[in-house]
PDB file of C-alpha atoms and ligand atoms in Angstrom:
ATOM      1  CA  MET A 238     102.974 110.979  88.500  1.00  0.00           C
ATOM      2  CA  ARG A 239     105.126 113.212  86.253  1.00  0.00           C
ATOM      3  CA  GLN A 240     106.658 110.469  84.128  1.00  0.00           C
ATOM      4  CA  PHE A 241     106.098 106.819  83.309  1.00  0.00           C
ATOM      5  CA  LEU A 242     109.363 105.181  82.352  1.00  0.00           C
ATOM      6  CA  SER A 243     109.422 101.964  84.388  1.00  0.00           C
ATOM      7  CA  VAL A 244     107.858 100.174  87.342  1.00  0.00           C
ATOM      8  CA  GLN A 245     109.805 102.588  89.578  1.00  0.00           C
ATOM      9  CA  ASP A 246     107.167 105.215  88.753  1.00  0.00           C
ATOM     10  CA  VAL A 247     104.436 103.130  90.413  1.00  0.00           C
ATOM     11  CA  SER A 248     104.443 102.469  94.154  1.00  0.00           C
ATOM     12  CA  ASP A 249     102.111  99.454  94.092  1.00  0.00           C
ATOM     13  CA  PRO A 250     101.854  97.744  90.681  1.00  0.00           C
ATOM     14  CA  ILE A 251      98.965  95.468  91.643  1.00  0.00           C
ATOM     15  CA  GLN A 252      96.905  98.357  92.992  1.00  0.00           C
ATOM     16  CA  PHE A 253      97.691 100.409  89.856  1.00  0.00           C
ATOM     17  CA  ALA A 254      96.662  97.473  87.634  1.00  0.00           C
ATOM     18  CA  HIS A 255      93.390  97.068  89.557  1.00  0.00           C
ATOM     19  CA  GLN A 256      92.716 100.796  89.102  1.00  0.00           C
ATOM     20  CA  SER A 257      93.410 100.328  85.377  1.00  0.00           C
ATOM     21  CA  LEU A 258      90.837  97.523  85.287  1.00  0.00           C
ATOM     22  CA  GLU A 259      88.305  99.789  87.004  1.00  0.00           C
ATOM     23  CA  LEU A 260      88.974 102.392  84.306  1.00  0.00           C
ATOM     24  CA  LYS A 261      88.443  99.703  81.658  1.00  0.00           C
ATOM     25  CA  ALA A 262      84.947  99.159  83.088  1.00  0.00           C
ATOM     26  CA  ARG A 263      84.030 102.874  82.674  1.00  0.00           C
ATOM     27  CA  PRO A 264      86.390 104.269  80.057  1.00  0.00           C
ATOM     28  CA  PHE A 265      84.505 107.488  79.259  1.00  0.00           C
ATOM     29  CA  ASP A 266      84.046 108.802  82.811  1.00  0.00           C
ATOM     30  CA  PHE A 267      87.069 111.107  82.570  1.00  0.00           C
ATOM     31  CA  LYS A 268      86.582 112.606  79.107  1.00  0.00           C
ATOM     32  CA  HIS A 269      86.733 116.109  80.583  1.00  0.00           C
ATOM     33  CA  LEU A 270      90.332 115.640  81.806  1.00  0.00           C
ATOM     34  CA  GLY A 271      91.935 116.045  78.386  1.00  0.00           C
ATOM     35  CA  LYS A 272      89.872 119.002  77.188  1.00  0.00           C
ATOM     36  CA  ASN A 273      92.074 121.544  75.336  1.00  0.00           C
ATOM     37  CA  LYS A 274      95.137 119.390  75.968  1.00  0.00           C
ATOM     38  CA  CYS A 275      97.370 117.610  73.499  1.00  0.00           C
ATOM     39  CA  LEU A 276      99.435 114.404  73.637  1.00  0.00           C
ATOM     40  CA  GLY A 277     102.436 114.124  71.308  1.00  0.00           C
ATOM     41  CA  LEU A 278     103.586 110.638  70.315  1.00  0.00           C
ATOM     42  CA  VAL A 279     107.103 110.465  68.899  1.00  0.00           C
ATOM     43  CA  PHE A 280     108.199 107.249  67.199  1.00  0.00           C
ATOM     44  CA  LEU A 281     111.683 106.267  66.125  1.00  0.00           C
ATOM     45  CA  ASN A 282     110.584 102.665  65.510  1.00  0.00           C
ATOM     46  CA  PRO A 283     107.548 100.859  64.058  1.00  0.00           C
ATOM     47  CA  SER A 284     104.428 100.124  66.083  1.00  0.00           C
ATOM     48  CA  LEU A 285     100.887  98.830  65.719  1.00  0.00           C
ATOM     49  CA  ARG A 286      99.600  98.326  69.269  1.00  0.00           C
ATOM     50  CA  THR A 287     101.386 101.152  71.053  1.00  0.00           C
ATOM     51  CA  ARG A 288     100.444 103.711  68.419  1.00  0.00           C
ATOM     52  CA  MET A 289      96.771 102.720  68.129  1.00  0.00           C
ATOM     53  CA  SER A 290      96.074 101.859  71.774  1.00  0.00           C
ATOM     54  CA  THR A 291      97.652 105.059  73.084  1.00  0.00           C
ATOM     55  CA  GLN A 292      95.647 107.126  70.586  1.00  0.00           C
ATOM     56  CA  ARG A 293      92.475 105.349  71.654  1.00  0.00           C
ATOM     57  CA  ALA A 294      93.340 105.913  75.324  1.00  0.00           C
ATOM     58  CA  ALA A 295      93.860 109.615  74.624  1.00  0.00           C
ATOM     59  CA  GLN A 296      90.546 109.854  72.766  1.00  0.00           C
ATOM     60  CA  ASN A 297      88.768 108.244  75.720  1.00  0.00           C
ATOM     61  CA  LEU A 298      90.153 111.045  77.902  1.00  0.00           C
ATOM     62  CA  GLY A 299      89.253 113.845  75.470  1.00  0.00           C
ATOM     63  CA  LEU A 300      92.891 114.517  74.501  1.00  0.00           C
ATOM     64  CA  GLU A 301      94.003 115.626  71.055  1.00  0.00           C
ATOM     65  CA  VAL A 302      96.898 113.593  69.671  1.00  0.00           C
ATOM     66  CA  MET A 303      99.794 114.513  67.375  1.00  0.00           C
ATOM     67  CA  ILE A 304     102.051 111.774  66.020  1.00  0.00           C
ATOM     68  CA  LEU A 305     105.523 112.292  64.621  1.00  0.00           C
ATOM     69  CA  ASN A 306     107.419 109.395  63.039  1.00  0.00           C
ATOM     70  CA  ILE A 307     110.558 111.344  63.645  1.00  0.00           C
ATOM     71  CA  ASP A 308     112.875 108.831  62.006  1.00  0.00           C
ATOM     72  CA  GLN A 309     110.987 109.151  58.680  1.00  0.00           C
ATOM     73  CA  GLU A 310     109.256 112.528  58.797  1.00  0.00           C
ATOM     74  CA  GLY A 311     111.366 114.690  61.094  1.00  0.00           C
ATOM     75  CA  TRP A 312     114.781 116.260  60.713  1.00  0.00           C
ATOM     76  CA  ALA A 313     117.658 113.924  61.566  1.00  0.00           C
ATOM     77  CA  LEU A 314     118.359 114.445  65.281  1.00  0.00           C
ATOM     78  CA  GLU A 315     121.690 115.165  66.922  1.00  0.00           C
ATOM     79  CA  ILE A 316     121.668 113.996  70.530  1.00  0.00           C
ATOM     80  CA  HIS A 317     125.235 114.739  71.633  1.00  0.00           C
ATOM     81  CA  ASP A 318     126.317 118.076  73.068  1.00  0.00           C
ATOM     82  CA  GLY A 319     129.232 120.125  71.825  1.00  0.00           C
ATOM     83  CA  VAL A 320     129.428 118.646  68.327  1.00  0.00           C
ATOM     84  CA  LYS A 321     129.845 120.745  65.185  1.00  0.00           C
ATOM     85  CA  MET A 322     126.749 119.740  63.233  1.00  0.00           C
ATOM     86  CA  ASN A 323     128.344 119.602  59.788  1.00  0.00           C
ATOM     87  CA  GLY A 324     127.112 116.090  58.924  1.00  0.00           C
ATOM     88  CA  THR A 325     123.687 114.640  58.153  1.00  0.00           C
ATOM     89  CA  LYS A 326     122.047 115.625  61.457  1.00  0.00           C
ATOM     90  CA  VAL A 327     120.280 118.967  61.159  1.00  0.00           C
ATOM     91  CA  GLU A 328     118.314 119.409  64.397  1.00  0.00           C
ATOM     92  CA  HIS A 329     119.511 119.110  67.981  1.00  0.00           C
ATOM     93  CA  ILE A 330     117.460 117.326  70.636  1.00  0.00           C
ATOM     94  CA  ARG A 331     117.689 120.480  72.782  1.00  0.00           C
ATOM     95  CA  GLU A 332     115.632 122.560  70.323  1.00  0.00           C
ATOM     96  CA  ALA A 333     113.447 119.679  69.090  1.00  0.00           C
ATOM     97  CA  ALA A 334     112.364 118.668  72.604  1.00  0.00           C
ATOM     98  CA  ALA A 335     111.833 122.253  73.735  1.00  0.00           C
ATOM     99  CA  ILE A 336     109.564 122.907  70.721  1.00  0.00           C
ATOM    100  CA  MET A 337     107.575 119.699  71.223  1.00  0.00           C
ATOM    101  CA  GLY A 338     107.014 120.784  74.810  1.00  0.00           C
ATOM    102  CA  GLN A 339     105.496 124.038  73.495  1.00  0.00           C
ATOM    103  CA  TYR A 340     103.044 122.144  71.266  1.00  0.00           C
ATOM    104  CA  CYS A 341     102.103 119.293  73.624  1.00  0.00           C
ATOM    105  CA  ASP A 342     101.096 118.928  77.291  1.00  0.00           C
ATOM    106  CA  ILE A 343     102.388 115.331  77.526  1.00  0.00           C
ATOM    107  CA  LEU A 344     104.887 113.512  75.305  1.00  0.00           C
ATOM    108  CA  GLY A 345     105.355 109.811  74.647  1.00  0.00           C
ATOM    109  CA  VAL A 346     108.447 108.440  72.930  1.00  0.00           C
ATOM    110  CA  ARG A 347     109.494 105.108  71.454  1.00  0.00           C
ATOM    111  CA  SER A 348     113.215 104.610  70.992  1.00  0.00           C
ATOM    112  CA  PHE A 349     114.517 101.031  70.888  1.00  0.00           C
ATOM    113  CA  ALA A 350     117.937  99.750  71.853  1.00  0.00           C
ATOM    114  CA  GLU A 351     120.202  99.568  68.816  1.00  0.00           C
ATOM    115  CA  LEU A 352     122.224  96.702  70.386  1.00  0.00           C
ATOM    116  CA  GLN A 353     125.539  98.063  69.085  1.00  0.00           C
ATOM    117  CA  SER A 354     126.824  99.436  72.389  1.00  0.00           C
ATOM    118  CA  ILE A 355     125.477  98.723  75.858  1.00  0.00           C
ATOM    119  CA  GLU A 356     126.878 102.054  77.088  1.00  0.00           C
ATOM    120  CA  GLU A 357     125.010 104.011  74.394  1.00  0.00           C
ATOM    121  CA  ASP A 358     121.759 102.062  74.808  1.00  0.00           C
ATOM    122  CA  TYR A 359     121.774 102.359  78.607  1.00  0.00           C
ATOM    123  CA  LYS A 360     122.100 106.152  78.378  1.00  0.00           C
ATOM    124  CA  GLN A 361     118.649 106.286  76.671  1.00  0.00           C
ATOM    125  CA  GLU A 362     119.658 109.682  75.318  1.00  0.00           C
ATOM    126  CA  ILE A 363     116.591 110.502  73.249  1.00  0.00           C
ATOM    127  CA  LEU A 364     114.232 109.656  76.103  1.00  0.00           C
ATOM    128  CA  GLN A 365     116.400 111.567  78.586  1.00  0.00           C
ATOM    129  CA  GLY A 366     116.697 114.497  76.172  1.00  0.00           C
ATOM    130  CA  LEU A 367     112.920 114.779  75.913  1.00  0.00           C
ATOM    131  CA  ILE A 368     112.593 114.655  79.701  1.00  0.00           C
ATOM    132  CA  GLN A 369     115.339 117.234  80.207  1.00  0.00           C
ATOM    133  CA  PHE A 370     114.439 119.757  77.501  1.00  0.00           C
ATOM    134  CA  SER A 371     110.678 119.472  76.815  1.00  0.00           C
ATOM    135  CA  GLY A 372     109.467 120.700  80.217  1.00  0.00           C
ATOM    136  CA  VAL A 373     106.392 118.421  80.055  1.00  0.00           C
ATOM    137  CA  PRO A 374     105.649 114.939  81.445  1.00  0.00           C
ATOM    138  CA  VAL A 375     107.076 112.098  79.349  1.00  0.00           C
ATOM    139  CA  ILE A 376     105.895 108.512  79.048  1.00  0.00           C
ATOM    140  CA  SER A 377     107.865 105.636  77.566  1.00  0.00           C
ATOM    141  CA  LEU A 378     106.331 103.941  74.552  1.00  0.00           C
ATOM    142  CA  GLU A 379     109.241 101.442  74.836  1.00  0.00           C
ATOM    143  CA  SER A 380     112.752 102.535  75.553  1.00  0.00           C
ATOM    144  CA  ALA A 381     116.056 100.717  75.225  1.00  0.00           C
ATOM    145  CA  LEU A 382     115.499  99.160  78.647  1.00  0.00           C
ATOM    146  CA  PHE A 383     111.786  98.948  79.435  1.00  0.00           C
ATOM    147  CA  HIS A 384     108.274  98.714  77.993  1.00  0.00           C
ATOM    148  CA  PRO A 385     106.147  99.665  81.019  1.00  0.00           C
ATOM    149  CA  LEU A 386     102.820 100.242  79.200  1.00  0.00           C
ATOM    150  CA  GLN A 387     103.094  96.663  77.936  1.00  0.00           C
ATOM    151  CA  SER A 388     103.984  95.292  81.367  1.00  0.00           C
ATOM    152  CA  LEU A 389     101.081  97.079  83.031  1.00  0.00           C
ATOM    153  CA  ALA A 390      98.721  95.616  80.411  1.00  0.00           C
ATOM    154  CA  ASP A 391     100.282  92.190  81.015  1.00  0.00           C
ATOM    155  CA  LEU A 392      99.736  92.482  84.761  1.00  0.00           C
ATOM    156  CA  MET A 393      96.113  93.531  84.181  1.00  0.00           C
ATOM    157  CA  THR A 394      95.638  90.481  81.930  1.00  0.00           C
ATOM    158  CA  ILE A 395      97.027  88.163  84.603  1.00  0.00           C
ATOM    159  CA  LEU A 396      94.827  89.706  87.324  1.00  0.00           C
ATOM    160  CA  GLU A 397      91.746  89.322  85.111  1.00  0.00           C
ATOM    161  CA  GLN A 398      92.260  85.550  85.206  1.00  0.00           C
ATOM    162  CA  LYS A 399      91.715  85.709  89.011  1.00  0.00           C
ATOM    163  CA  LYS A 400      94.364  83.137  89.841  1.00  0.00           C
ATOM    164  CA  SER A 401      95.635  83.520  93.398  1.00  0.00           C
ATOM    165  CA  SER A 402      99.447  83.410  93.823  1.00  0.00           C
ATOM    166  CA  PRO A 403     100.083  82.829  90.107  1.00  0.00           C
ATOM    167  CA  LYS A 404     103.225  81.035  88.985  1.00  0.00           C
ATOM    168  CA  ILE A 405     104.688  82.897  86.046  1.00  0.00           C
ATOM    169  CA  THR A 406     107.251  81.682  83.523  1.00  0.00           C
ATOM    170  CA  LEU A 407     109.062  84.014  81.165  1.00  0.00           C
ATOM    171  CA  LEU A 408     110.151  81.697  78.350  1.00  0.00           C
ATOM    172  CA  TRP A 409     112.819  82.589  75.787  1.00  0.00           C
ATOM    173  CA  ALA A 410     111.777  81.952  72.181  1.00  0.00           C
ATOM    174  CA  PRO A 411     113.823  81.552  68.987  1.00  0.00           C
ATOM    175  CA  HIS A 412     114.092  84.401  66.462  1.00  0.00           C
ATOM    176  CA  ILE A 413     116.035  85.175  63.304  1.00  0.00           C
ATOM    177  CA  LYS A 414     117.436  88.495  64.526  1.00  0.00           C
ATOM    178  CA  ALA A 415     118.698  90.084  67.720  1.00  0.00           C
ATOM    179  CA  LEU A 416     115.851  91.730  69.620  1.00  0.00           C
ATOM    180  CA  PRO A 417     116.148  94.190  72.533  1.00  0.00           C
ATOM    181  CA  GLN A 418     115.675  93.177  76.167  1.00  0.00           C
ATOM    182  CA  ALA A 419     113.120  95.884  77.011  1.00  0.00           C
ATOM    183  CA  VAL A 420     110.029  93.653  77.155  1.00  0.00           C
ATOM    184  CA  PRO A 421     111.564  90.847  79.258  1.00  0.00           C
ATOM    185  CA  ASN A 422     113.385  93.322  81.536  1.00  0.00           C
ATOM    186  CA  SER A 423     110.173  95.170  82.128  1.00  0.00           C
ATOM    187  CA  PHE A 424     107.975  92.086  82.514  1.00  0.00           C
ATOM    188  CA  ALA A 425     110.403  90.641  85.073  1.00  0.00           C
ATOM    189  CA  GLU A 426     110.479  93.883  87.059  1.00  0.00           C
ATOM    190  CA  TRP A 427     106.670  94.185  87.169  1.00  0.00           C
ATOM    191  CA  MET A 428     106.180  90.535  88.149  1.00  0.00           C
ATOM    192  CA  LEU A 429     108.851  90.678  90.849  1.00  0.00           C
ATOM    193  CA  LYS A 430     107.602  93.957  92.313  1.00  0.00           C
ATOM    194  CA  SER A 431     104.142  92.342  92.390  1.00  0.00           C
ATOM    195  CA  GLN A 432     105.786  89.564  94.444  1.00  0.00           C
ATOM    196  CA  PHE A 433     104.755  86.871  91.968  1.00  0.00           C
ATOM    197  CA  ASP A 434     106.681  83.628  91.657  1.00  0.00           C
ATOM    198  CA  LEU A 435     108.777  84.157  88.497  1.00  0.00           C
ATOM    199  CA  THR A 436     110.766  81.508  86.631  1.00  0.00           C
ATOM    200  CA  ILE A 437     112.841  82.511  83.618  1.00  0.00           C
ATOM    201  CA  GLY A 438     113.479  79.704  81.149  1.00  0.00           C
ATOM    202  CA  ALA A 439     116.197  80.353  78.582  1.00  0.00           C
ATOM    203  CA  PRO A 440     119.096  78.615  76.857  1.00  0.00           C
ATOM    204  CA  GLU A 441     122.511  78.983  78.484  1.00  0.00           C
ATOM    205  CA  GLY A 442     123.895  82.402  77.563  1.00  0.00           C
ATOM    206  CA  MET A 443     120.551  84.068  76.831  1.00  0.00           C
ATOM    207  CA  ASN A 444     120.812  86.075  80.040  1.00  0.00           C
ATOM    208  CA  LEU A 445     119.248  89.375  81.102  1.00  0.00           C
ATOM    209  CA  ASP A 446     120.562  92.207  83.229  1.00  0.00           C
ATOM    210  CA  PRO A 447     120.532  90.848  86.810  1.00  0.00           C
ATOM    211  CA  GLU A 448     119.535  94.297  88.065  1.00  0.00           C
ATOM    212  CA  PHE A 449     116.061  93.738  86.573  1.00  0.00           C
ATOM    213  CA  THR A 450     115.669  89.990  87.212  1.00  0.00           C
ATOM    214  CA  LYS A 451     116.967  89.651  90.778  1.00  0.00           C
ATOM    215  CA  GLY A 452     114.617  87.295  92.647  1.00  0.00           C
ATOM    216  CA  ALA A 453     113.638  85.209  89.626  1.00  0.00           C
ATOM    217  CA  ARG A 454     114.520  81.505  89.346  1.00  0.00           C
ATOM    218  CA  TRP A 455     116.511  80.710  86.188  1.00  0.00           C
ATOM    219  CA  VAL A 456     116.273  77.322  84.464  1.00  0.00           C
ATOM    220  CA  HIS A 457     117.860  76.186  81.201  1.00  0.00           C
ATOM    221  CA  SER A 458     115.311  73.614  80.083  1.00  0.00           C
ATOM    222  CA  LYS A 459     112.037  74.452  78.355  1.00  0.00           C
ATOM    223  CA  GLU A 460     110.280  71.500  79.974  1.00  0.00           C
ATOM    224  CA  GLU A 461     111.413  72.436  83.476  1.00  0.00           C
ATOM    225  CA  ALA A 462     110.488  76.077  82.889  1.00  0.00           C
ATOM    226  CA  ILE A 463     106.867  75.346  81.980  1.00  0.00           C
ATOM    227  CA  GLU A 464     106.022  72.331  84.149  1.00  0.00           C
ATOM    228  CA  ASN A 465     104.357  74.235  87.032  1.00  0.00           C
ATOM    229  CA  ALA A 466     103.369  77.464  85.289  1.00  0.00           C
ATOM    230  CA  ASP A 467      99.968  79.136  85.393  1.00  0.00           C
ATOM    231  CA  PHE A 468     101.122  81.712  82.827  1.00  0.00           C
ATOM    232  CA  ILE A 469     103.850  81.283  80.208  1.00  0.00           C
ATOM    233  CA  TYR A 470     105.062  84.572  78.727  1.00  0.00           C
ATOM    234  CA  VAL A 471     106.847  83.785  75.485  1.00  0.00           C
ATOM    235  CA  LYS A 472     109.419  86.282  74.208  1.00  0.00           C
ATOM    236  CA  ASN A 473     112.696  86.364  72.353  1.00  0.00           C
ATOM    237  CA  TRP A 474     115.570  88.502  73.559  1.00  0.00           C
ATOM    238  CA  SER A 475     119.219  88.888  72.684  1.00  0.00           C
ATOM    239  CA  SER A 476     121.784  88.276  75.398  1.00  0.00           C
ATOM    240  CA  TYR A 477     122.691  90.925  77.937  1.00  0.00           C
ATOM    241  CA  SER A 478     126.297  89.760  78.294  1.00  0.00           C
ATOM    242  CA  PRO A 479     127.884  89.568  75.800  1.00  0.00           C
ATOM    243  CA  TYR A 480     125.521  92.297  74.708  1.00  0.00           C
ATOM    244  CA  GLY A 481     123.096  91.809  71.823  1.00  0.00           C
ATOM    245  CA  GLN A 482     124.033  88.260  70.768  1.00  0.00           C
ATOM    246  CA  ILE A 483     121.552  85.900  69.115  1.00  0.00           C
ATOM    247  CA  GLY A 484     121.426  82.184  69.929  1.00  0.00           C
ATOM    248  CA  LYS A 485     122.176  79.518  67.307  1.00  0.00           C
ATOM    249  CA  ASP A 486     120.375  76.208  66.612  1.00  0.00           C
ATOM    250  CA  LEU A 487     117.807  76.830  69.316  1.00  0.00           C
ATOM    251  CA  ASP A 488     114.599  76.062  67.373  1.00  0.00           C
ATOM    252  CA  LYS A 489     113.664  73.392  69.934  1.00  0.00           C
ATOM    253  CA  TRP A 490     112.926  76.244  72.372  1.00  0.00           C
ATOM    254  CA  MET A 491     109.796  77.219  70.412  1.00  0.00           C
ATOM    255  CA  LEU A 492     106.735  76.466  72.554  1.00  0.00           C
ATOM    256  CA  ARG A 493     104.528  73.925  70.743  1.00  0.00           C
ATOM    257  CA  LEU A 494     100.984  72.772  71.420  1.00  0.00           C
ATOM    258  CA  GLU A 495     102.280  69.312  72.345  1.00  0.00           C
ATOM    259  CA  ASP A 496     104.522  70.874  75.047  1.00  0.00           C
ATOM    260  CA  LEU A 497     101.329  71.850  76.907  1.00  0.00           C
ATOM    261  CA  LYS A 498     100.053  68.267  77.146  1.00  0.00           C
ATOM    262  CA  GLY A 499     100.597  66.862  80.635  1.00  0.00           C
ATOM    263  CA  ILE A 500     101.168  70.231  82.310  1.00  0.00           C
ATOM    264  CA  ASN A 501      98.625  72.471  84.056  1.00  0.00           C
ATOM    265  CA  PRO A 502      95.534  72.251  81.787  1.00  0.00           C
ATOM    266  CA  GLU A 503      94.542  75.784  82.844  1.00  0.00           C
ATOM    267  CA  VAL A 504      97.867  77.268  81.707  1.00  0.00           C
ATOM    268  CA  LYS A 505      97.627  80.507  79.710  1.00  0.00           C
ATOM    269  CA  ILE A 506     100.090  81.669  77.068  1.00  0.00           C
ATOM    270  CA  MET A 507     101.081  85.294  76.646  1.00  0.00           C
ATOM    271  CA  HIS A 508     103.132  87.302  74.153  1.00  0.00           C
ATOM    272  CA  CYS A 509     103.397  91.066  73.728  1.00  0.00           C
ATOM    273  CA  LEU A 510     103.155  90.846  69.896  1.00  0.00           C
ATOM    274  CA  PRO A 511     104.096  91.109  67.109  1.00  0.00           C
ATOM    275  CA  VAL A 512     104.878  87.383  67.018  1.00  0.00           C
ATOM    276  CA  ARG A 513     106.375  85.359  64.198  1.00  0.00           C
ATOM    277  CA  ARG A 514     104.137  82.303  63.980  1.00  0.00           C
ATOM    278  CA  ASN A 515     105.867  78.923  63.962  1.00  0.00           C
ATOM    279  CA  LEU A 516     109.242  80.541  64.600  1.00  0.00           C
ATOM    280  CA  GLU A 517     108.733  82.086  68.056  1.00  0.00           C
ATOM    281  CA  LEU A 518     105.460  80.395  68.980  1.00  0.00           C
ATOM    282  CA  ASP A 519     103.343  77.600  67.532  1.00  0.00           C
ATOM    283  CA  GLY A 520     100.448  79.065  65.527  1.00  0.00           C
ATOM    284  CA  ALA A 521      98.221  76.308  66.938  1.00  0.00           C
ATOM    285  CA  ILE A 522      98.723  77.809  70.415  1.00  0.00           C
ATOM    286  CA  LEU A 523      97.893  81.309  69.192  1.00  0.00           C
ATOM    287  CA  ASP A 524      94.677  79.959  67.669  1.00  0.00           C
ATOM    288  CA  SER A 525      93.718  78.068  70.833  1.00  0.00           C
ATOM    289  CA  SER A 526      91.958  78.994  74.064  1.00  0.00           C
ATOM    290  CA  TYR A 527      95.359  78.887  75.802  1.00  0.00           C
ATOM    291  CA  SER A 528      96.231  82.226  74.233  1.00  0.00           C
ATOM    292  CA  LEU A 529      95.760  85.582  75.949  1.00  0.00           C
ATOM    293  CA  VAL A 530      97.551  87.667  73.327  1.00  0.00           C
ATOM    294  CA  VAL A 531      94.450  89.558  72.160  1.00  0.00           C
ATOM    295  CA  ASN A 532      93.432  90.246  75.783  1.00  0.00           C
ATOM    296  CA  GLN A 533      96.897  91.695  76.414  1.00  0.00           C
ATOM    297  CA  ALA A 534      96.702  93.905  73.341  1.00  0.00           C
ATOM    298  CA  ARG A 535      93.225  95.151  74.305  1.00  0.00           C
ATOM    299  CA  ASN A 536      94.492  96.020  77.775  1.00  0.00           C
ATOM    300  CA  ARG A 537      97.106  98.270  76.186  1.00  0.00           C
ATOM    301  CA  ILE A 538      94.316 100.849  75.741  1.00  0.00           C
ATOM    302  CA  PHE A 539      93.597 100.913  79.453  1.00  0.00           C
ATOM    303  CA  SER A 540      97.172 100.755  80.691  1.00  0.00           C
ATOM    304  CA  ALA A 541      97.878 103.856  78.580  1.00  0.00           C
ATOM    305  CA  GLN A 542      94.621 105.471  79.697  1.00  0.00           C
ATOM    306  CA  MET A 543      95.416 104.922  83.377  1.00  0.00           C
ATOM    307  CA  VAL A 544      98.865 106.463  82.973  1.00  0.00           C
ATOM    308  CA  LEU A 545      97.554 109.445  80.982  1.00  0.00           C
ATOM    309  CA  LYS A 546      94.696 109.969  83.435  1.00  0.00           C
ATOM    310  CA  THR A 547      97.088 109.961  86.396  1.00  0.00           C
ATOM    311  CA  ILE A 548      99.414 112.447  84.695  1.00  0.00           C
ATOM    312  CA  LEU A 549      96.513 114.710  83.632  1.00  0.00           C
ATOM    313  CA  GLU A 550      95.222 114.789  87.204  1.00  0.00           C
ATOM    314  CA  ASN A 551      98.650 115.994  88.355  1.00  0.00           C
ATOM    315  CA  LEU A 552      99.411 118.529  85.621  1.00  0.00           C
ATOM    316  CA  ASP A 553     100.453 121.965  86.906  1.00  0.00           C
TER     317      ASP A 553
HETATM  318  N1  LIG B 613     103.593  95.131  71.933  1.00  0.00           N
HETATM  319  C1  LIG B 613     103.848  96.293  71.287  1.00  0.00           C
HETATM  320  O1  LIG B 613     104.399  97.239  71.850  1.00  0.00           O
HETATM  321  O2  LIG B 613     103.394  96.308  70.008  1.00  0.00           O
HETATM  322  P1  LIG B 613     103.829  97.394  68.923  1.00  0.00           P
HETATM  323  O3  LIG B 613     105.330  97.241  68.727  1.00  0.00           O
HETATM  324  O4  LIG B 613     103.062  97.030  67.670  1.00  0.00           O
HETATM  325  O5  LIG B 613     103.492  98.740  69.419  1.00  0.00           O
END
């Protein structure tokens, strides 16, 4: 493994998730792998879980970590070629990435979709610039399109529940602002490549890119979406087409504790976090034994550790 950008970088997601769970059981066995090596984490957007879990994963492997909140602490980056840099941008991605590759053996980058232009977001220029110009392996800490460290942790969390042939529902949730599609795109891809039964429940118009959801069953009723589920993954997203639109008057789509009465009593509720209580998801569910959100967040350490371990074992 030389990069970790999406499920395409893993041949067998279930096997990789099982290996991640084995690593969780003996997290300090590979502390020698990171000796005298450094991981650079570059953030253009806020983070709690990704920042802390990836640092902890690196520590477990003996790696040093450098963090750059490049949007706040770095020089403003130019990502386009051929421009005369006479505006506010003072550093080009070509030099910035090449220098980071001199300081670090592996780089991770978080760069969200801006939801202004699908063409610009789908180019993922900062991520691609780091890959092209740094000369070192790059992992996604959430890109415009995918959040694979989260999806691997989600798959681990599902496997830990030891449910054979799980029925999964990805359920749209209300929000006050337009959010990117990276988490649902990625979750759908990982579930489908794992050959799990995936239903996506969302209001009409709250669609996702069919390239990432092909094989899922779409329904437009919350009740129908959850009725047979073993796992309900709650998440807001803005629409794919037209791009970046937010739904209106859709508060009834919030999953409430009373919605769980009469369905599978063993059902488990997931969310990648952060979650806005009582807007996206009923706080009573988060406080109940239905919720797996803390398990998911804990597994972020070991999804990152498995990816870093695999890359370290294949470094030149
Ligand atoms: N789920 C997740 O990626 O959390 P952060 O945005 O806090 O890193």
